mmCIF file with all atom_site columns, C-alpha atoms in Angstrom:
data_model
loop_
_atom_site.group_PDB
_atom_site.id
_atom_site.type_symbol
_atom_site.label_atom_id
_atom_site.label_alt_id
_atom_site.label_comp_id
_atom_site.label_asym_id
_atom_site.label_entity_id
_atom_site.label_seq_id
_atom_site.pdbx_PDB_ins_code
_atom_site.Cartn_x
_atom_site.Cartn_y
_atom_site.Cartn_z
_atom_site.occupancy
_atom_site.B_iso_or_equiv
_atom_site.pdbx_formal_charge
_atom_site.auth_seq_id
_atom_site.auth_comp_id
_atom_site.auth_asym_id
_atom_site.auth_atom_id
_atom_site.pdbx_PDB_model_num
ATOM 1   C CA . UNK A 1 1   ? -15.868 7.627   0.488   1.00 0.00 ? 600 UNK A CA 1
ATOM 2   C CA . UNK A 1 2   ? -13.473 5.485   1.678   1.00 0.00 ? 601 UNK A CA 1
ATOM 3   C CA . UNK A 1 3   ? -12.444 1.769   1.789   1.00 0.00 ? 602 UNK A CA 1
ATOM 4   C CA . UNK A 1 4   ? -10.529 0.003   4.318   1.00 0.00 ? 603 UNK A CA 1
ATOM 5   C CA . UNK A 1 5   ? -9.322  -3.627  2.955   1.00 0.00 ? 604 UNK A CA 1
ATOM 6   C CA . UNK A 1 6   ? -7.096  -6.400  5.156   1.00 0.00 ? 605 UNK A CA 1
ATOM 7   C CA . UNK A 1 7   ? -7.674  -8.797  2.555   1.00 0.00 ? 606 UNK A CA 1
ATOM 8   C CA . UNK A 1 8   ? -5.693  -12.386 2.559   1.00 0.00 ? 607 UNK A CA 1
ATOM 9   C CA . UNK A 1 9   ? -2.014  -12.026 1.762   1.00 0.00 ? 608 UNK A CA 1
ATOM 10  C CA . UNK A 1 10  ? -0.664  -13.461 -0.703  1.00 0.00 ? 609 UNK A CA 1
ATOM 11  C CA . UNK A 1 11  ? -3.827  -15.358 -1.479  1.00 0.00 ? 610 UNK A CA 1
ATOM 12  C CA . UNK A 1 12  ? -4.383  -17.742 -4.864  1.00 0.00 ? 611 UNK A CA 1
ATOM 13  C CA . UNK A 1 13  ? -6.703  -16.796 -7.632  1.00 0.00 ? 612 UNK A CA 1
ATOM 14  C CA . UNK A 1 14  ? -7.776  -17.752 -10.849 1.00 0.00 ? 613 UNK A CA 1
ATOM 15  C CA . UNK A 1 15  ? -6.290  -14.602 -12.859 1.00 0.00 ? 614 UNK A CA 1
ATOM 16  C CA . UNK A 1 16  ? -8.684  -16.297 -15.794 1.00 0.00 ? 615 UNK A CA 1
ATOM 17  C CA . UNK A 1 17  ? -7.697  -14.006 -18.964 1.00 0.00 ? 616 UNK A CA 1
ATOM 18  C CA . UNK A 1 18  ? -11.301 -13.287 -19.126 1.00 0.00 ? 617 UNK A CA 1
ATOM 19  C CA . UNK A 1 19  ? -10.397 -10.245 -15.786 1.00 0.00 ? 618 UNK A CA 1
ATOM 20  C CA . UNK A 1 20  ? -8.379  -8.648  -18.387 1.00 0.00 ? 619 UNK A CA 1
ATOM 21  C CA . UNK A 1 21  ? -12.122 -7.285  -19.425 1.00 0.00 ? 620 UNK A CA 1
ATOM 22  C CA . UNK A 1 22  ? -13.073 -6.641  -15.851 1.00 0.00 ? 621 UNK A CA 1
ATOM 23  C CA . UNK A 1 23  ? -13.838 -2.837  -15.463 1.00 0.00 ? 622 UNK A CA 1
ATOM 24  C CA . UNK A 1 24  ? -11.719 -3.221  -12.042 1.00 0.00 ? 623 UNK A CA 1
ATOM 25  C CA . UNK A 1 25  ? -8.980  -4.648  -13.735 1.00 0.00 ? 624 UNK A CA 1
ATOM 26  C CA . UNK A 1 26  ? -8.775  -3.180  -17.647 1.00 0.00 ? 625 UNK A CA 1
ATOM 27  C CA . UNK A 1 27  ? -6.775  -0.400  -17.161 1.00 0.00 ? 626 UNK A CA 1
ATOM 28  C CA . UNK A 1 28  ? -3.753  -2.098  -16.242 1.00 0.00 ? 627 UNK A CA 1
ATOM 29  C CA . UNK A 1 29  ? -3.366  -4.399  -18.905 1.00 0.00 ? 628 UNK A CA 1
ATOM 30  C CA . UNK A 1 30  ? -2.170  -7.223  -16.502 1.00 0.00 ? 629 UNK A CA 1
ATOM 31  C CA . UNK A 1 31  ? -3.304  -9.257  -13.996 1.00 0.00 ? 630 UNK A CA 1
ATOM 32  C CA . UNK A 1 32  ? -2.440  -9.850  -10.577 1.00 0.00 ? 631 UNK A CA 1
ATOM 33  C CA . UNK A 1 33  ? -0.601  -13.302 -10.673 1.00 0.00 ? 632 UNK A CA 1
ATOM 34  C CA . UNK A 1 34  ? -2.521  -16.902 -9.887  1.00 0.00 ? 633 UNK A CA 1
ATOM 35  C CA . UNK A 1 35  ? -0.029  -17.389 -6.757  1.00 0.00 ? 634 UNK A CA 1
ATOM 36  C CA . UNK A 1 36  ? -0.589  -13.571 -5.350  1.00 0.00 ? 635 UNK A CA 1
ATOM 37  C CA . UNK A 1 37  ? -3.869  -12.066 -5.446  1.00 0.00 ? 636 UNK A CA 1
ATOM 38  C CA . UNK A 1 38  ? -2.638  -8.743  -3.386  1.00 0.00 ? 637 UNK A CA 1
ATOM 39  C CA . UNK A 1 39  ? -3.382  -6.637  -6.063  1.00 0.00 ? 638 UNK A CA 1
ATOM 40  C CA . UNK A 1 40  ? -6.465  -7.901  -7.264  1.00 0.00 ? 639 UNK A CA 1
ATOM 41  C CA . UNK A 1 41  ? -7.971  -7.155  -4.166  1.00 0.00 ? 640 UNK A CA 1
ATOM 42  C CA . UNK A 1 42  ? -6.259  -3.624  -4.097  1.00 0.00 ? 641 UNK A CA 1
ATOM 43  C CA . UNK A 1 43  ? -7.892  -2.650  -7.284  1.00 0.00 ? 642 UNK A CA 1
ATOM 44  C CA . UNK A 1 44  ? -10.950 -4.302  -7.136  1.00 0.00 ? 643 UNK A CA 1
ATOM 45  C CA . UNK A 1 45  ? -11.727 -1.553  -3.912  1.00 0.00 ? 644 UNK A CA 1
ATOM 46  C CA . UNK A 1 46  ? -9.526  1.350   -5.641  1.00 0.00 ? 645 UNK A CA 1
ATOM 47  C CA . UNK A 1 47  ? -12.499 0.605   -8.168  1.00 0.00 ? 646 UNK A CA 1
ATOM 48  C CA . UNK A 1 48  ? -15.275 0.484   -5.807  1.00 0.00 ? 647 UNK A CA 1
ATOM 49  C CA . UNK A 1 49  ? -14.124 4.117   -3.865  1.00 0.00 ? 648 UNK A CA 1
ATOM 50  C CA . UNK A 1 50  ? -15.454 7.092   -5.253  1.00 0.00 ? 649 UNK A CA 1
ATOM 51  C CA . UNK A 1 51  ? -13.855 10.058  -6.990  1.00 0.00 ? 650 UNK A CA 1
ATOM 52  C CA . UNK A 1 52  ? -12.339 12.136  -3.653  1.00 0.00 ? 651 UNK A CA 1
ATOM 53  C CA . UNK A 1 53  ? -12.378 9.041   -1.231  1.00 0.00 ? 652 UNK A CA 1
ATOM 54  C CA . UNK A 1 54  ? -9.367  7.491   0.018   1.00 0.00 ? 653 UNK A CA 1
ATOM 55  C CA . UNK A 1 55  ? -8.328  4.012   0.710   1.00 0.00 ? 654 UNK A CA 1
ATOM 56  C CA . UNK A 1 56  ? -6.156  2.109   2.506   1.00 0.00 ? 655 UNK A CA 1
ATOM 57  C CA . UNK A 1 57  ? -4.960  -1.294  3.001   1.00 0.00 ? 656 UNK A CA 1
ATOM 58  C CA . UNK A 1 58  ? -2.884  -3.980  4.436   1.00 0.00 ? 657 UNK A CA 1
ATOM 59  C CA . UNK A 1 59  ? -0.507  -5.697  2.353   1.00 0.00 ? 658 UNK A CA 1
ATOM 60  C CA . UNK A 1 60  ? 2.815   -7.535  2.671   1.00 0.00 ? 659 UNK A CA 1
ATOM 61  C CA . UNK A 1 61  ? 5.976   -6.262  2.099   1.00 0.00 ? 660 UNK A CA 1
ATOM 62  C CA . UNK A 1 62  ? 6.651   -7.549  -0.988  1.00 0.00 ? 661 UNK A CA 1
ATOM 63  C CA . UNK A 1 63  ? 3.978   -5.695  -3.165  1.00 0.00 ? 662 UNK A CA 1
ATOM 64  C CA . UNK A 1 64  ? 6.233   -2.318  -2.858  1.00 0.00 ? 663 UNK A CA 1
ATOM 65  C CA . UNK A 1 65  ? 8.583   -4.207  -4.913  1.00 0.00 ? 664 UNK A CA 1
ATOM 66  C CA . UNK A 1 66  ? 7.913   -7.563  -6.851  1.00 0.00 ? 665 UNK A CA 1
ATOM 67  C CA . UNK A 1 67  ? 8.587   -7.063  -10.377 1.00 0.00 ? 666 UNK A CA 1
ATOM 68  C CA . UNK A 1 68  ? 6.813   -8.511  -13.654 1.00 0.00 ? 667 UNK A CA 1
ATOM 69  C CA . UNK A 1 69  ? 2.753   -7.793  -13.650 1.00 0.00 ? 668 UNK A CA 1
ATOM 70  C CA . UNK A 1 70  ? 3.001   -6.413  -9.924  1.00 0.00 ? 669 UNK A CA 1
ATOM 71  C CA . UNK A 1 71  ? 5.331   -3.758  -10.633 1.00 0.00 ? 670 UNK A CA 1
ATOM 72  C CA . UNK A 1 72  ? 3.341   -3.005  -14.233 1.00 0.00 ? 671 UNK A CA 1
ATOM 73  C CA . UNK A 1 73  ? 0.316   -2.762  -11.961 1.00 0.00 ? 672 UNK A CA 1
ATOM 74  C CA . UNK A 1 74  ? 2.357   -0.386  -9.255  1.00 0.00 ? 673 UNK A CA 1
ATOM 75  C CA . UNK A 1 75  ? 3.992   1.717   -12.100 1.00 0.00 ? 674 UNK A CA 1
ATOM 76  C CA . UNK A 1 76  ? 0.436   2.411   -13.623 1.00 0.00 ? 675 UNK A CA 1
ATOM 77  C CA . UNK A 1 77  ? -1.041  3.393   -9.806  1.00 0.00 ? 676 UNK A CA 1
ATOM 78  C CA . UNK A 1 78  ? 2.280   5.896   -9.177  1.00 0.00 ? 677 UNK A CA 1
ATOM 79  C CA . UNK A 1 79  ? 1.630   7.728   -12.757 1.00 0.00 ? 678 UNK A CA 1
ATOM 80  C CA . UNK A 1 80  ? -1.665  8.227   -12.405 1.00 0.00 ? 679 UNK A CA 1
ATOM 81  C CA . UNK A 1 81  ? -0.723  9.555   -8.715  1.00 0.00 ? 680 UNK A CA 1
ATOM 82  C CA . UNK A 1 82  ? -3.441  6.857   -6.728  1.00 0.00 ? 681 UNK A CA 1
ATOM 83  C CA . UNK A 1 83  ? -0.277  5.833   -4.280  1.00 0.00 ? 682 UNK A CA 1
ATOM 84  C CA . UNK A 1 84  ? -0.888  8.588   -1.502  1.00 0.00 ? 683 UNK A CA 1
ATOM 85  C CA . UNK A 1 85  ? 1.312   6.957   1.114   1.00 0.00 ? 684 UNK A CA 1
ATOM 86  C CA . UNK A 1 86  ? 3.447   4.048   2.110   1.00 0.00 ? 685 UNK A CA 1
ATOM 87  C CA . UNK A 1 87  ? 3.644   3.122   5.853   1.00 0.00 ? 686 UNK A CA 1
ATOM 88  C CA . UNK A 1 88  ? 5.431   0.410   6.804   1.00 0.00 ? 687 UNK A CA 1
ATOM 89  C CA . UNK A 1 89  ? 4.237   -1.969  10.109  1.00 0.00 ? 688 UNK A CA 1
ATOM 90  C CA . UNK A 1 90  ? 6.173   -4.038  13.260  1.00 0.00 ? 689 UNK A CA 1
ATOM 91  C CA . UNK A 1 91  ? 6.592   -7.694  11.957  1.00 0.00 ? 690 UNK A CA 1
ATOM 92  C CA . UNK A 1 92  ? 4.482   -9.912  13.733  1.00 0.00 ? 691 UNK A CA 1
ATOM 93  C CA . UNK A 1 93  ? 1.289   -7.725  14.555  1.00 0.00 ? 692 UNK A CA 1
ATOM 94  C CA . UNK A 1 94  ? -0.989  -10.377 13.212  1.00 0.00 ? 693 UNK A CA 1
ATOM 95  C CA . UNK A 1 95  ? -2.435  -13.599 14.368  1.00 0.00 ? 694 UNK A CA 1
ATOM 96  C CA . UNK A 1 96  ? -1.922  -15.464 10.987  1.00 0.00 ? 695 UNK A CA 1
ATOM 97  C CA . UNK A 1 97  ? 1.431   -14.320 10.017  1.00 0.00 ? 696 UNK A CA 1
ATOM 98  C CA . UNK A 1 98  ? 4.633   -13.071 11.474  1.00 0.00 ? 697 UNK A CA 1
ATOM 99  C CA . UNK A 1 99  ? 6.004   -11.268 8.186   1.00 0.00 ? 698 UNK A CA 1
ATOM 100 C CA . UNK A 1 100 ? 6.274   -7.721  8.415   1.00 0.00 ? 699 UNK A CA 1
ATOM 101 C CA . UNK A 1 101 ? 2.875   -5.716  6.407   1.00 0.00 ? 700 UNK A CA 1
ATOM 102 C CA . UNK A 1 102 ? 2.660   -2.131  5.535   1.00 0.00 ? 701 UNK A CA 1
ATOM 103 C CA . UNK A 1 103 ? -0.907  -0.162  4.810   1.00 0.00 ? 702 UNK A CA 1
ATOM 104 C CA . UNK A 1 104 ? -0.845  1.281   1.205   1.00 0.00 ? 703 UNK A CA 1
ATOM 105 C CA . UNK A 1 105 ? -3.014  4.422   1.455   1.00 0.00 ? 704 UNK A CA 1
ATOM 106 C CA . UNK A 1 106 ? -4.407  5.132   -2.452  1.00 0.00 ? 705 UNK A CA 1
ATOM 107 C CA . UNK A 1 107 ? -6.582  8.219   -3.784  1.00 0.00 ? 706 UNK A CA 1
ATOM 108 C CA . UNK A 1 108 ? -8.410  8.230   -7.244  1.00 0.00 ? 707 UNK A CA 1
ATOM 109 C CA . UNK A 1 109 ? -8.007  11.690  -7.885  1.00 0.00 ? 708 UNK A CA 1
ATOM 110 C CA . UNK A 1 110 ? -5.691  13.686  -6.261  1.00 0.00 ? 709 UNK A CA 1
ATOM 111 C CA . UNK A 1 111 ? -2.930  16.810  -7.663  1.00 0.00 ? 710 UNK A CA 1
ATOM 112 C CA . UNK A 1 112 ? 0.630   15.412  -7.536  1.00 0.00 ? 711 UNK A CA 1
ATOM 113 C CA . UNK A 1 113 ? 2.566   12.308  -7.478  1.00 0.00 ? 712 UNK A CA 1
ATOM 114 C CA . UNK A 1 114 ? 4.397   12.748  -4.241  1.00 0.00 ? 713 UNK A CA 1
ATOM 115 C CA . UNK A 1 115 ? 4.479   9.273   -2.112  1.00 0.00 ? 714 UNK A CA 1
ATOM 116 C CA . UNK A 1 116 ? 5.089   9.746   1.485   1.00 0.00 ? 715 UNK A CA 1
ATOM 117 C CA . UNK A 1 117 ? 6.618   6.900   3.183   1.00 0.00 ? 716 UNK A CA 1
ATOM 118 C CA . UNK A 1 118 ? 6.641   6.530   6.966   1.00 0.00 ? 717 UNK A CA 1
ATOM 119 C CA . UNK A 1 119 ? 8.647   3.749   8.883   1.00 0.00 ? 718 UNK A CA 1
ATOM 120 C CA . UNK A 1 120 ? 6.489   2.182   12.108  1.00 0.00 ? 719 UNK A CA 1
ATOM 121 C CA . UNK A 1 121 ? 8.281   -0.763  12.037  1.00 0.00 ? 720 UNK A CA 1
ATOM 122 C CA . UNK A 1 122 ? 10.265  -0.043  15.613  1.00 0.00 ? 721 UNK A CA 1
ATOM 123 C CA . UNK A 1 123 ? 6.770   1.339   16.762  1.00 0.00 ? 722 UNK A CA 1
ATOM 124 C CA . UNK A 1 124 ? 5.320   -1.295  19.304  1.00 0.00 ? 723 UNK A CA 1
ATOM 125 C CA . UNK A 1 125 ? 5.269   -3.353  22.307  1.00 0.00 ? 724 UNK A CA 1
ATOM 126 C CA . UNK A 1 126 ? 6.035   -6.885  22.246  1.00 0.00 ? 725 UNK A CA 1
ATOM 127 C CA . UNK A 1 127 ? 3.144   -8.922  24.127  1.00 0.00 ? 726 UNK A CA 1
ATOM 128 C CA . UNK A 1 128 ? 3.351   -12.267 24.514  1.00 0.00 ? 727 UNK A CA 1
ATOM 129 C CA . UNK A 1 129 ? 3.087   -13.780 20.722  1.00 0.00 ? 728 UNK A CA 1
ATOM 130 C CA . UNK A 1 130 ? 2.846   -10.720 19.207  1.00 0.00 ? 729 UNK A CA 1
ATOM 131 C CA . UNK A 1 131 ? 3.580   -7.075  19.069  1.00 0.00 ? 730 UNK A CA 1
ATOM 132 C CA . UNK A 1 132 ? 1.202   -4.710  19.367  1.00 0.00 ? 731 UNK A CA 1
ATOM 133 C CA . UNK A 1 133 ? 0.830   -0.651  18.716  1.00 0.00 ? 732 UNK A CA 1
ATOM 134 C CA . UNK A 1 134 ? 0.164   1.704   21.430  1.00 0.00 ? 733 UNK A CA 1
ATOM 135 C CA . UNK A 1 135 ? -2.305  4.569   21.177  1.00 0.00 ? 734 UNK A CA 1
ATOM 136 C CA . UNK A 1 136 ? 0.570   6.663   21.618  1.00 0.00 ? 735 UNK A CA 1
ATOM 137 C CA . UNK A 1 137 ? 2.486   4.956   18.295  1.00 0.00 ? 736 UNK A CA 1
ATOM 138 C CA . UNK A 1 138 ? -0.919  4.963   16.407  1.00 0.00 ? 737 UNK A CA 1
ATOM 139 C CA . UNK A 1 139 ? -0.871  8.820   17.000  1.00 0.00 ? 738 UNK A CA 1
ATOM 140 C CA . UNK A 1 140 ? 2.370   9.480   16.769  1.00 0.00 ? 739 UNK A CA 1
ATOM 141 C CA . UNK A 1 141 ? 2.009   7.423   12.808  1.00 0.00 ? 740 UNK A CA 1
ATOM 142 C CA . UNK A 1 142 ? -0.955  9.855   12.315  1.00 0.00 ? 741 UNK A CA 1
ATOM 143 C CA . UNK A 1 143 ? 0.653   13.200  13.177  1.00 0.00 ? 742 UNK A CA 1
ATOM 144 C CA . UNK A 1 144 ? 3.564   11.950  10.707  1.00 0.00 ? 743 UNK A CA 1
ATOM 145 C CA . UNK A 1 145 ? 0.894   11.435  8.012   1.00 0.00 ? 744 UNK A CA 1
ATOM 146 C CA . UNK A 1 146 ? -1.392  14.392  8.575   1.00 0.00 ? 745 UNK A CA 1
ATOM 147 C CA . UNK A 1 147 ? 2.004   16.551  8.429   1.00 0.00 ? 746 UNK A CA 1
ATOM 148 C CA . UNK A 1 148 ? 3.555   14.914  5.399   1.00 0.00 ? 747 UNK A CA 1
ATOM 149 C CA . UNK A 1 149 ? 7.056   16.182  5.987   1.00 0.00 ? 748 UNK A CA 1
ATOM 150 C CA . UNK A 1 150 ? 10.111  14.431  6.137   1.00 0.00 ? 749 UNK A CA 1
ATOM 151 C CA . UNK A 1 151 ? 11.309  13.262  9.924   1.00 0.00 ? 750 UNK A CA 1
ATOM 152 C CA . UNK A 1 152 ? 14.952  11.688  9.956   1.00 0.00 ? 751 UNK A CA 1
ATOM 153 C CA . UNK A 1 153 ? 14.429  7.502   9.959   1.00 0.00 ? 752 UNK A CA 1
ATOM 154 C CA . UNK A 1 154 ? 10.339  8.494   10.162  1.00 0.00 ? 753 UNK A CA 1
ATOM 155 C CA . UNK A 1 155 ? 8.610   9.941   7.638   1.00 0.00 ? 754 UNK A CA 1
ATOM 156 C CA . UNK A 1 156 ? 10.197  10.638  3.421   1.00 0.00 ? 755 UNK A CA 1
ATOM 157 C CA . UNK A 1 157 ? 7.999   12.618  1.000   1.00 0.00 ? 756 UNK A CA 1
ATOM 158 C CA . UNK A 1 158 ? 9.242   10.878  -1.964  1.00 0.00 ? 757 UNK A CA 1
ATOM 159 C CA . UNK A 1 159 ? 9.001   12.756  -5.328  1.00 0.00 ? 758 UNK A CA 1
ATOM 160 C CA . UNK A 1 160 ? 7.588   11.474  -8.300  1.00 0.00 ? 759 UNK A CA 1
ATOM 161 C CA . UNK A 1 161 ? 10.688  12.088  -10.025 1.00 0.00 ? 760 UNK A CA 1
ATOM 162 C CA . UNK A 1 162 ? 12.405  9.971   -7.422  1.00 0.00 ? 761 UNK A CA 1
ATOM 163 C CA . UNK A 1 163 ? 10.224  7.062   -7.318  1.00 0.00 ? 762 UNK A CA 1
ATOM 164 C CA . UNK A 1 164 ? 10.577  6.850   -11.354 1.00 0.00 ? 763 UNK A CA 1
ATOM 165 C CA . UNK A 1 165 ? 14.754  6.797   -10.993 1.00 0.00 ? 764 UNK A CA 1
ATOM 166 C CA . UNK A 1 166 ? 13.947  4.037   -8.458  1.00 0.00 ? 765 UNK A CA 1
ATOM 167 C CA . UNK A 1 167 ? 12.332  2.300   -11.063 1.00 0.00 ? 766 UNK A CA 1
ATOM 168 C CA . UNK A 1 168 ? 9.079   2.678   -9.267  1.00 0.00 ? 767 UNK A CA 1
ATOM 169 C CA . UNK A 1 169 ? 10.282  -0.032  -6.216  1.00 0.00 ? 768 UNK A CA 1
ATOM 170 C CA . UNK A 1 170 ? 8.590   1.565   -3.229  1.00 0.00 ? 769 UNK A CA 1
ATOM 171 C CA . UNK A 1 171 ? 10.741  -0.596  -0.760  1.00 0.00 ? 770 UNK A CA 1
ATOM 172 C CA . UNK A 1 172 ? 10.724  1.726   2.686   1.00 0.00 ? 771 UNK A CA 1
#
C-alpha cells in the first residue's frame, strides 16, 4: 500500500543492458544511468507498490530536471500520471549531504495528470550542522498537500498541459 524509499543519491550501478528486460524497468525503454542510480531505485518500488498505494521518496534536486534517459524516464512517469506531487526540502537536512533533496510522491493509478509542487525549502530551523523541520513546518507541508491548491511562493497545482510546454522539467 505504500512505499517510503531514502535510497542513496546519486548512487553507481551497473545499468547492465540485460535491466532493459527487468519487469521494473521495461516500460521505459531506458535505463537509469551507471553514474546515477536515482531512478532505478524509484521504479524498482513504483513496481513493488500496489495498484491504489502511494509512494514517496527522497531524491536530489537534480532528478526534476536532468535530461537524456532521466528525463525519458520522467516524461514516461508524468504521461502515465504516477508523479502525484513535487515537494521541495531545506538544503542541508541530512547527515551525508548538504545539497538540497525534495520527496517525489508517485501513484500507479490515479485520474489526472495534475503535479502539485510545494516549496519547503525556507521551512526549518538551523541547529548546529544542520537544519531541521519543526512539527509545526511538517504540518504546515501536510495541510498544503492534503489541500492541493495553489498558495503564493507555497504550493502550484501544475497542469499536465503545463508540465508538457515545460518540456516535462519539474524544477520547483
Amino acid at each position: 500500500n505504500m512505499v517510503l524509499m531514502n535510497p542513496p543519491y546519486s548512487a553507481k550501478w551497473s545499468a547492465a543492458k540485460g535491466f532493459l528486460q527487468d519487469e521494473r524497468f521495461s516500460d521505459y525503454g531506458v535505463l537509469a544511468p551507471k553514474s546515477k542510480a536515482d531512478y532505478a531505485f524509484l521504479l524498482h518500488g513504483l513496481y513493488h507498490l500496489k495498484n491504489n498505494g502511494t509512494m514517496a521518496i527522497v531524491l536530489p534536486h537534480g532528478v526534476l530536471f536532468r535530461g537524456a534517459a532521466e528525463g525519458k524516464i520522467r516524461e514516461k512517469l508524468l504521461r502515465a500520471g504516477n508523479i502525484y506531487a513535487v515537494i521541495g526540502l531545506p538544503a542541508n537536512m541530512f547527515y551525508n549531504t548538504s545539497i538540497p533533496t525534495c520527496i517525489i510522491v508517485l501513484k500507479k493509478h490515479r485520474d489526472g495528470r495534475d503535479v502539485l509542487f510545494i516549496d519547503a525549502s525556507n521551512l526549518f530551523v538551523k541547529e548546529k550542522k544542520q537544519n531541521v523541520m519543526t512539527e509545526e513546518h511538517i504540518g504546515h507541508v501536510l495541510e498544503l498537500y492534503k489541500n492541493r491548491k495553489p498558495v503564493e511562493k507555497e504550493a502550484y497545482l501544475a497542469s499536465y498541459e503545463d508540465i508538457e510546454k515545460n518540456d516535462f522539467n519539474l524544477n520547483i
